[in-house]
Tab-separated table of C-alpha atoms in Angstrom:
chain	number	residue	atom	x	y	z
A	122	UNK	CA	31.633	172.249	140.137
A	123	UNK	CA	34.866	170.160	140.236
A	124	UNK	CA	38.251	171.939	141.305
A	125	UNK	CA	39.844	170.993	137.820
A	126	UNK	CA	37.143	172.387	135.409
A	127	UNK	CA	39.189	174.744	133.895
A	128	UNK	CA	42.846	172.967	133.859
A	129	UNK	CA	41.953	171.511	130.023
A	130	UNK	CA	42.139	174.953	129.003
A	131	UNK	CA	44.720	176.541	127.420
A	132	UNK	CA	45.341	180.392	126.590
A	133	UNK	CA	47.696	183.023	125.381
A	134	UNK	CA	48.293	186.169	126.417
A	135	UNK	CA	50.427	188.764	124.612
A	136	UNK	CA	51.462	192.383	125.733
A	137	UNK	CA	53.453	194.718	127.899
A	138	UNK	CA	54.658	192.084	130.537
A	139	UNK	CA	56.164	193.714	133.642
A	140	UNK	CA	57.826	193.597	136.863
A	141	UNK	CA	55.666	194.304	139.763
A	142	UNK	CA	58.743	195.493	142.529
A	143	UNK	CA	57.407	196.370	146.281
A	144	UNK	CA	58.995	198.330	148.910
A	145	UNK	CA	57.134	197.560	152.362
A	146	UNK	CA	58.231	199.925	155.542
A	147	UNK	CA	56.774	202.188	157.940
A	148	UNK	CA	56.771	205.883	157.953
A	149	UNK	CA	56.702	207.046	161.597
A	150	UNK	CA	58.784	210.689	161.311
A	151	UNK	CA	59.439	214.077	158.745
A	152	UNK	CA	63.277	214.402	157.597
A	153	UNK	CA	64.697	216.820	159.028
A	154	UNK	CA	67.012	217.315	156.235
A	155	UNK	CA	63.483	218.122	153.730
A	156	UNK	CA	59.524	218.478	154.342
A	157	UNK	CA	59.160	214.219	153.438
A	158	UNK	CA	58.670	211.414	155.093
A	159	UNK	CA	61.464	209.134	156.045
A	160	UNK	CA	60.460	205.440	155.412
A	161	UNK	CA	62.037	202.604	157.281
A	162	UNK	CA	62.330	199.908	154.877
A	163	UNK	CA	61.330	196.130	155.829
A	164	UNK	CA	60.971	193.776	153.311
A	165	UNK	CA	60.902	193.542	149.974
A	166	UNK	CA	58.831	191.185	146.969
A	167	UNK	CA	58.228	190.564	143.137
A	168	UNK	CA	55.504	190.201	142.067
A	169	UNK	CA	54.286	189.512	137.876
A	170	UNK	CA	52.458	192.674	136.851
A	171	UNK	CA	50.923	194.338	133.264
A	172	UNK	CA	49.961	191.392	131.487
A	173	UNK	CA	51.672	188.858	133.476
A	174	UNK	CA	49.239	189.612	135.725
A	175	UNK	CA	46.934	188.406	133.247
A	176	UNK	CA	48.579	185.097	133.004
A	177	UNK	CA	48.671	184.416	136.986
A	178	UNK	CA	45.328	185.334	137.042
A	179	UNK	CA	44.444	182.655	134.513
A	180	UNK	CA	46.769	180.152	136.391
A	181	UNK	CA	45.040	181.122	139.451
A	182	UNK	CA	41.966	179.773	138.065
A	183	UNK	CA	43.495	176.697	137.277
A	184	UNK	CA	44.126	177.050	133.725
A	185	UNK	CA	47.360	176.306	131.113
A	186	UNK	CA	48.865	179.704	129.775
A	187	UNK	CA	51.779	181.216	127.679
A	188	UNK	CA	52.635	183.973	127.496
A	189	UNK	CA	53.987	186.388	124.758
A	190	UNK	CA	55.808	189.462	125.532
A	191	UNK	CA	59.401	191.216	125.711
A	192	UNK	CA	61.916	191.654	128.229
A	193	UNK	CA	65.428	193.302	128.327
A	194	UNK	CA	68.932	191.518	129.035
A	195	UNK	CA	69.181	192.464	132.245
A	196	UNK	CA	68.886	191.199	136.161
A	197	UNK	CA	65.058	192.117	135.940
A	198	UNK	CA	64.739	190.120	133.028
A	199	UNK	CA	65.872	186.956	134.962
A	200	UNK	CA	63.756	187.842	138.169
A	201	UNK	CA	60.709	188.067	135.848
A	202	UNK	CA	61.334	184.404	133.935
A	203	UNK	CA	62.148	182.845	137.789
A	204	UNK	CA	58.926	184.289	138.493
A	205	UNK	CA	56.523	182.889	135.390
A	206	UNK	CA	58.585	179.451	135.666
A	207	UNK	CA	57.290	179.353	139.314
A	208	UNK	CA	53.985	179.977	138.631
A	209	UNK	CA	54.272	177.536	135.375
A	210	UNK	CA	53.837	180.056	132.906
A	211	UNK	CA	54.791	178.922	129.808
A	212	UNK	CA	57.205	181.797	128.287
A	213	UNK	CA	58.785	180.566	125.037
A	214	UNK	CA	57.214	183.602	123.633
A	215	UNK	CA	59.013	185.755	126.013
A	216	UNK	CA	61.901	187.689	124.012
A	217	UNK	CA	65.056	188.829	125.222
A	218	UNK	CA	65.682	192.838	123.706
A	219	UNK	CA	69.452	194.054	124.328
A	220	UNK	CA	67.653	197.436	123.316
A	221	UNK	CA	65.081	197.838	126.127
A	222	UNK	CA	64.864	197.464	129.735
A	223	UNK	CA	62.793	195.050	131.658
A	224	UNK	CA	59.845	197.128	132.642
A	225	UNK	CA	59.358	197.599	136.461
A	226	UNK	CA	57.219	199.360	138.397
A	227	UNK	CA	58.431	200.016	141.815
A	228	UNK	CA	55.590	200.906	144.378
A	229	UNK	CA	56.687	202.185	147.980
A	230	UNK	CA	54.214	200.983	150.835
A	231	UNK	CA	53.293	202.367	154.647
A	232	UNK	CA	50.699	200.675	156.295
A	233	UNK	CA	48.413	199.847	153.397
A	234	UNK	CA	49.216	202.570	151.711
A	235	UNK	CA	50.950	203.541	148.548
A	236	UNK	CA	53.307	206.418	148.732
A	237	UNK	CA	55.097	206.375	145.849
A	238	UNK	CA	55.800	204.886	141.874
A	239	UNK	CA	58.656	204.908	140.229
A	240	UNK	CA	58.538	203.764	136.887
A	241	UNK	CA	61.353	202.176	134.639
A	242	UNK	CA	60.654	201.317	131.266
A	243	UNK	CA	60.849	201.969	127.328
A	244	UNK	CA	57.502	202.561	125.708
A	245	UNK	CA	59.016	202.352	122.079
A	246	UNK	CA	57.216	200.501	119.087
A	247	UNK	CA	59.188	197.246	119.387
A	248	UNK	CA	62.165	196.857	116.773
A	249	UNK	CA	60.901	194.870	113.375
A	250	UNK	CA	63.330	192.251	114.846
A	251	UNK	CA	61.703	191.200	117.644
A	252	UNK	CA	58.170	191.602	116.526
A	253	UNK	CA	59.370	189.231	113.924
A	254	UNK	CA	60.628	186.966	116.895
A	255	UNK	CA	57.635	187.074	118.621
A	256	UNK	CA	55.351	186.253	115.684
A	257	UNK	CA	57.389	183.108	114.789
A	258	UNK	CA	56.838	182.035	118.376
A	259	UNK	CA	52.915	183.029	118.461
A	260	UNK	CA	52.468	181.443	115.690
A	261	UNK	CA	53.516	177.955	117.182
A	262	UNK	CA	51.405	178.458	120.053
A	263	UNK	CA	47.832	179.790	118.518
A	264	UNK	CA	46.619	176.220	117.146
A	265	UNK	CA	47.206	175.034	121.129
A	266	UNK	CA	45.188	177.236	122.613
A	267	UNK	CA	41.793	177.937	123.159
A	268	UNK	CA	41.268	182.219	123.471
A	269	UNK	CA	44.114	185.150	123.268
A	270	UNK	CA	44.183	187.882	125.285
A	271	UNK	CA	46.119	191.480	123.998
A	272	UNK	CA	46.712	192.531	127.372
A	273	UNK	CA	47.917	196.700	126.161
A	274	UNK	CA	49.380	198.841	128.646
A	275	UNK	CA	51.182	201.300	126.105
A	276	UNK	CA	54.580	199.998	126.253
A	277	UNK	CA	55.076	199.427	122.894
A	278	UNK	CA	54.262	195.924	122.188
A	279	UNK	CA	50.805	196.442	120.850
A	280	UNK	CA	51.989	199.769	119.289
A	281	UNK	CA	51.857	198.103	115.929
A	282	UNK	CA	48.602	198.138	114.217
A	283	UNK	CA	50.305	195.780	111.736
A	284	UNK	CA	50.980	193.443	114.872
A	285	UNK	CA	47.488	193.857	116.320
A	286	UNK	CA	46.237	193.044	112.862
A	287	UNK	CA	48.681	189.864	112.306
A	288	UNK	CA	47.593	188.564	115.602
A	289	UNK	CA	43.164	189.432	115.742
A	290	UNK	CA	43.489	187.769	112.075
A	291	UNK	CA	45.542	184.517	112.590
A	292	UNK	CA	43.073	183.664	115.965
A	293	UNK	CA	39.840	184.119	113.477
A	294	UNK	CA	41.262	181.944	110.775
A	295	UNK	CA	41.301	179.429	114.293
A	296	UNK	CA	38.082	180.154	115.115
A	297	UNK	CA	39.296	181.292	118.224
A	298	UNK	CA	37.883	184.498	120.566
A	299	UNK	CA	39.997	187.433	120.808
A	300	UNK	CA	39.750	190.083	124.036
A	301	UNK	CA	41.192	193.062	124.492
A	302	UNK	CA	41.988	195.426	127.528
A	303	UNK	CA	42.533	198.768	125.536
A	304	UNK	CA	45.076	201.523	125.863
A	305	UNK	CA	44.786	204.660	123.800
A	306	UNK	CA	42.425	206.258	121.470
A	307	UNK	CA	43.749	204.596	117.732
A	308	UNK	CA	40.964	200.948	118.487
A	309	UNK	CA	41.337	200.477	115.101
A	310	UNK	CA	44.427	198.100	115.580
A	311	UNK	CA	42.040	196.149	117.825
A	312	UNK	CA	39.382	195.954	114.800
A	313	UNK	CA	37.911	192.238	114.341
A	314	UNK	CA	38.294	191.464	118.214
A	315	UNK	CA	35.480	189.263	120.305
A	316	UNK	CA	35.420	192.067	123.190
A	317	UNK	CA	37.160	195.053	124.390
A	318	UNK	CA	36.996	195.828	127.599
A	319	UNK	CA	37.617	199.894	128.884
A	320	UNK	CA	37.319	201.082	131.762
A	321	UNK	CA	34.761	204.240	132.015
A	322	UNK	CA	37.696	206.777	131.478
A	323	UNK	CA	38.884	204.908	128.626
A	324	UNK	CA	35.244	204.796	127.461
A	325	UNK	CA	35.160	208.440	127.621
A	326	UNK	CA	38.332	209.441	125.586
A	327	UNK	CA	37.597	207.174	122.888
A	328	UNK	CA	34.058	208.562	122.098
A	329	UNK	CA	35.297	212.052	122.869
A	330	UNK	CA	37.780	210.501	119.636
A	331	UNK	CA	34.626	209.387	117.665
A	332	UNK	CA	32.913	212.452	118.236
A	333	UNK	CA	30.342	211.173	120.600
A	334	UNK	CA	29.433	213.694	123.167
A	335	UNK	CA	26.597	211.512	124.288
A	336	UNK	CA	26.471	210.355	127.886
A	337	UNK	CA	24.420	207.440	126.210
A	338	UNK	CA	26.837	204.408	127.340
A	339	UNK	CA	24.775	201.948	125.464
A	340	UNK	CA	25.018	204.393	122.254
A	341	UNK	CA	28.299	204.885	122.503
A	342	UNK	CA	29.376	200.901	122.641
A	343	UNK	CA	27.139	200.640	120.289
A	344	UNK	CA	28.563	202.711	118.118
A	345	UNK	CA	32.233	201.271	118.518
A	346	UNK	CA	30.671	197.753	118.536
A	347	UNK	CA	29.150	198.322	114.464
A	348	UNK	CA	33.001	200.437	113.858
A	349	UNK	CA	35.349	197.932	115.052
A	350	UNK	CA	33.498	194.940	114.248
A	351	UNK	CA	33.374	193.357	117.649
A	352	UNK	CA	30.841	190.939	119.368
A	353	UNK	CA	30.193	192.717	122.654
A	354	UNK	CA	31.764	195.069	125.192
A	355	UNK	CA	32.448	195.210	129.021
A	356	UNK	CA	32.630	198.655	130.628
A	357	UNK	CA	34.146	198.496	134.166
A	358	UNK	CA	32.631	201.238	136.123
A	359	UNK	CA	34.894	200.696	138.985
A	360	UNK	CA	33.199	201.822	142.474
A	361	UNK	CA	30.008	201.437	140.172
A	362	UNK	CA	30.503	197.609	138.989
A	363	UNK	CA	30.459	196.632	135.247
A	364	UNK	CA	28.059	197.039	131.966
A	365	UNK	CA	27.723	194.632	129.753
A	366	UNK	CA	26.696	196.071	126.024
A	367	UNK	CA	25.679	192.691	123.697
A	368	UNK	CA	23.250	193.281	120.679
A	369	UNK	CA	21.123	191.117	123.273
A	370	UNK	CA	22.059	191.807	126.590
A	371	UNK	CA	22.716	195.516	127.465
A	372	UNK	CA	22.867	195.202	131.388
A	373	UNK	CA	24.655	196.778	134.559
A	374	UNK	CA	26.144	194.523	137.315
A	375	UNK	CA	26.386	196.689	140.529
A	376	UNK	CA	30.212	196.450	141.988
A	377	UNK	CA	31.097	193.361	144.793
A	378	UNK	CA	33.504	194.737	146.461
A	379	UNK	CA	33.143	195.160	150.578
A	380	UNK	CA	36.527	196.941	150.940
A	381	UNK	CA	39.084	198.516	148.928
A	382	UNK	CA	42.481	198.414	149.621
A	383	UNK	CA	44.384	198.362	146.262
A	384	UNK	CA	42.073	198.814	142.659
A	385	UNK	CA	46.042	197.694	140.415
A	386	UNK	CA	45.605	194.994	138.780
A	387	UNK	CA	41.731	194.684	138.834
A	388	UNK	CA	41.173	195.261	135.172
A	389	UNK	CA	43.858	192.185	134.535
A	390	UNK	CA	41.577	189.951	136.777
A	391	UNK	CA	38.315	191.029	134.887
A	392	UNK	CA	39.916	190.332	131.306
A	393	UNK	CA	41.517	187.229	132.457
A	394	UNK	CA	38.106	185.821	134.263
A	395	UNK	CA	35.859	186.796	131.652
A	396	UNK	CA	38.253	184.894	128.964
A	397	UNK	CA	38.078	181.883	130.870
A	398	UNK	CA	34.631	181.206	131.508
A	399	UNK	CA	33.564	182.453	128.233
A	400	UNK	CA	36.374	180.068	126.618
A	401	UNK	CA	34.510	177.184	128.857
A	402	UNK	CA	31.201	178.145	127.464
A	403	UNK	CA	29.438	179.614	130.524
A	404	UNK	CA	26.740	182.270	129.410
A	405	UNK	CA	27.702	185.541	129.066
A	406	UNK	CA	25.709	187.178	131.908
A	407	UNK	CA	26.931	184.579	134.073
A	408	UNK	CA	30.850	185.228	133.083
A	409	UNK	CA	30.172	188.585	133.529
A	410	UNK	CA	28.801	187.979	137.240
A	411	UNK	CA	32.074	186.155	137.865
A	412	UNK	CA	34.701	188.521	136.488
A	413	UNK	CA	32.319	191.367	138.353
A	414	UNK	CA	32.758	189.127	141.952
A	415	UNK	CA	36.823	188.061	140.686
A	416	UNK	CA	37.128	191.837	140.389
A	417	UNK	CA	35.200	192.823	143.872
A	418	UNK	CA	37.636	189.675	145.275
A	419	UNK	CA	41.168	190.936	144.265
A	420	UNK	CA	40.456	195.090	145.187
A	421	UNK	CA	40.523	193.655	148.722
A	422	UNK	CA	44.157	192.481	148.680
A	423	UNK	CA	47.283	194.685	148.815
A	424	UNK	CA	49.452	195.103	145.700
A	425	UNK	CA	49.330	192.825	142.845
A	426	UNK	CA	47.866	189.721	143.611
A	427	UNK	CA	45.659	186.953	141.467
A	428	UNK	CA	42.478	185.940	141.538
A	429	UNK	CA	42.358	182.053	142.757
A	430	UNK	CA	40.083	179.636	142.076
A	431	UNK	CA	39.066	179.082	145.980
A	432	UNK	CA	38.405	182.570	146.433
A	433	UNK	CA	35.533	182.280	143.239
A	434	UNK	CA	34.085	178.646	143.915
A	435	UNK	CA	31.547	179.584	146.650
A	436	UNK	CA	29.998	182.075	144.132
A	437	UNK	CA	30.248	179.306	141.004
C-alpha cells in the first residue's frame, strides 16, 4: 500500500480544541517545608491536545484536515495556532473569544510518570456570537471534505444541541459520514450520526440514563443504535481492546497494546483512524483492526503524541 493513500483525503474536525502543556523534571527528595515532593524542572513542550489531537492524528496518517474550534485572545491562543500551522492544520475555523481562555491542560512529569494536572479552561455553552462565527466558517469547509468528526470533551463547544443538530444535518444533506467521540449522558444532540464511539464507562452511564441495567453490551448498543438513529458503534474496552456493534457485525477485537505508558489521547487516535479508513472505503472489520492496533501503538508513547502512518503500515 503506497505511502500517499490517504493524502487525497480531506476531513473536518470540530470541538473542544486544547493546549496540551508538559512539565518534564525529576523528583529525587520530600520538602522539607510540607509532606510533597519537590520537582526539579527540565524542560518544557506543547503539544495539540482535545480534538486537536484528533487533527494531528489524521495528519499523521497523511491526510488534509481543518479544523473547527475556539480559542481565547491570549498568549495560549497564539502557541496553539503556531502549533496547527506547523503541523499544516488548516484553522480558518478556529475562532478567537475575548470571553474565554485558551484551554490548557498542564501535566507535571517524573520519570514516566504523571504527578499532577492542572486544568485551565471555561466549559461554558459558547456565546450565540461565535457559534454563529463558527457555522459561517463550517459551512465553507463541509462541501471540501470527505467525513466530520465532533471531537466532545465538555468544554462547551458541542454544548449546543442546536449546534450538534446544525452540523449532523448539513454533513447528511452531503452525503457525508458523521463520528462522534461522546461526552455526557444528553446523545440526543448526537442523533443522526454514522458512529459514536464511548468508551466502556461512558457506555455504562448512558444506559444507566436509558434505563438499561443490562450487562448485555450488544443490547445495550443496540438499543442506542435504533434511539439515536446511528449506523454502528465502537466500544473501547481499554485494557480489554474494542467491540464493534453493526446490525451485521457484532464482534470483540482483543487490545494490541505490549506496554502502557500513557492511555491520554488514545480515544482521539481511535476516532481519528477509524474516520480515515472508513472515509477510504476499507471494510469495517478491517478499520476497526487498525484503529484497535493505532490505539495499542500510541498507549506506548509518553504524553500526547499522534499516531503516524509508519508506525501502522507494517500492519496495513
Amino acid at each position: 500500500m503506497p505511502n500517499n493513500s490517504l493524502k487525497d483525503y480531506c476531513f473536518l474536525v470540530v470541538g473542544d480544541v486544547m493546549l496540551d502543556r508538559y512539565f518534564w523534571g525529576e523528583v529525587e527528595r520530600i520538602s522539607p517545608e510540607a509532606p510533597v515532593p519537590v520537582f526539579a524542572l527540565k524542560s518544557i513542550t506543547m503539544s495539540l491536545g482535545g480534538a486537536a489531537n484528533v487533527a494531528n492524528n489524521l495528519r499523521g496518517l497523511g491526510t488534509r484536515v481543518e479544523l473547527a474550534g475556539v480559542v481565547g485572545q491570549d498568549s495560549e491562543a497564539q502557541e496553539f495556532l503556531s502549533l496547527a500551522q506547523e503541523k499544516k492544520i488548516g484553522t480558518k475555523a478556529i475562532i478567537r473569544d475575548r470571553g474565554r481562555p485558551t484551554t490548557v491542560k498542564t501535566r507535571v512529569i517524573a520519570s514516566s510518570q504523571q504527578l499532577l494536572r492542572i486544568d485551565a479552561e471555561n466549559t461554558d455553552t459558547l456565546s450565540e456570537e461565535s457559534l454563529a462565527l463558527l457555522k459561517e466558517e463550517i459551512k465553507a469547509l463541509l462541501p471540501k471534505i470527505n467525513a466530520l468528526i465532533l471531537s466532545d470533551y465538555a468544554k462547551g463547544i458541542l454544548s449546543s444541541g442546536e449546534f450538534c443538530k446544525w452540523l449532523i444535518e448539513r454533513a447528511k444533506e452531503l452525503s457525508i459520514p458523521v463520528m462522534v467521540d461522546p461526552k455526557g449522558l444528553f446523545w440526543r444532540r448526537y442523533e443522526g450520526a454514522t458512529c459514536i464511539t464511548p468508551n466502556l464507562k461512558e457506555l455504562k452511564e448512558i444506559a444507566k440514563e436509558e434505563g438499561l441495567y443490562s450487562s448485555d453490551m450488544a443490547k445495550i448498543c443496540e438499543h442506542l443504535i435504533r434511539k439515536y438513529d446511528l449506523s454502528f458503534m465502537l466500544v473501547t474496552l481499554g485494557p480489554e481492546g474494542m467491540y464493534l456493534h453493526h446490525p451485521e457485525i457484532k464482534r470483540r477485537f482483543p487490545a494490541k497494546a505490549r506496554e502502557v505508558y500513557d492511555v491520554s489521547g488514545a480515544g482521539d487516535t481511535v476516532i481519528a483512524t477509524l474516520t480515515a479508513f472508513y472515509a477510504a472505503g476499507y471494510p469495517l472489520e478491517k478499520v476497526v483492526n487498525i484503529a484497535n492496533q493505532a490505539a495499542g501503538i500510541v498507549v506506548g508513547k509518553v504524553g500526547t503524541q499522534p499516531i503516524l502512518w509508519d508506525e501502522l503500515k507494517p500492519f496495513l
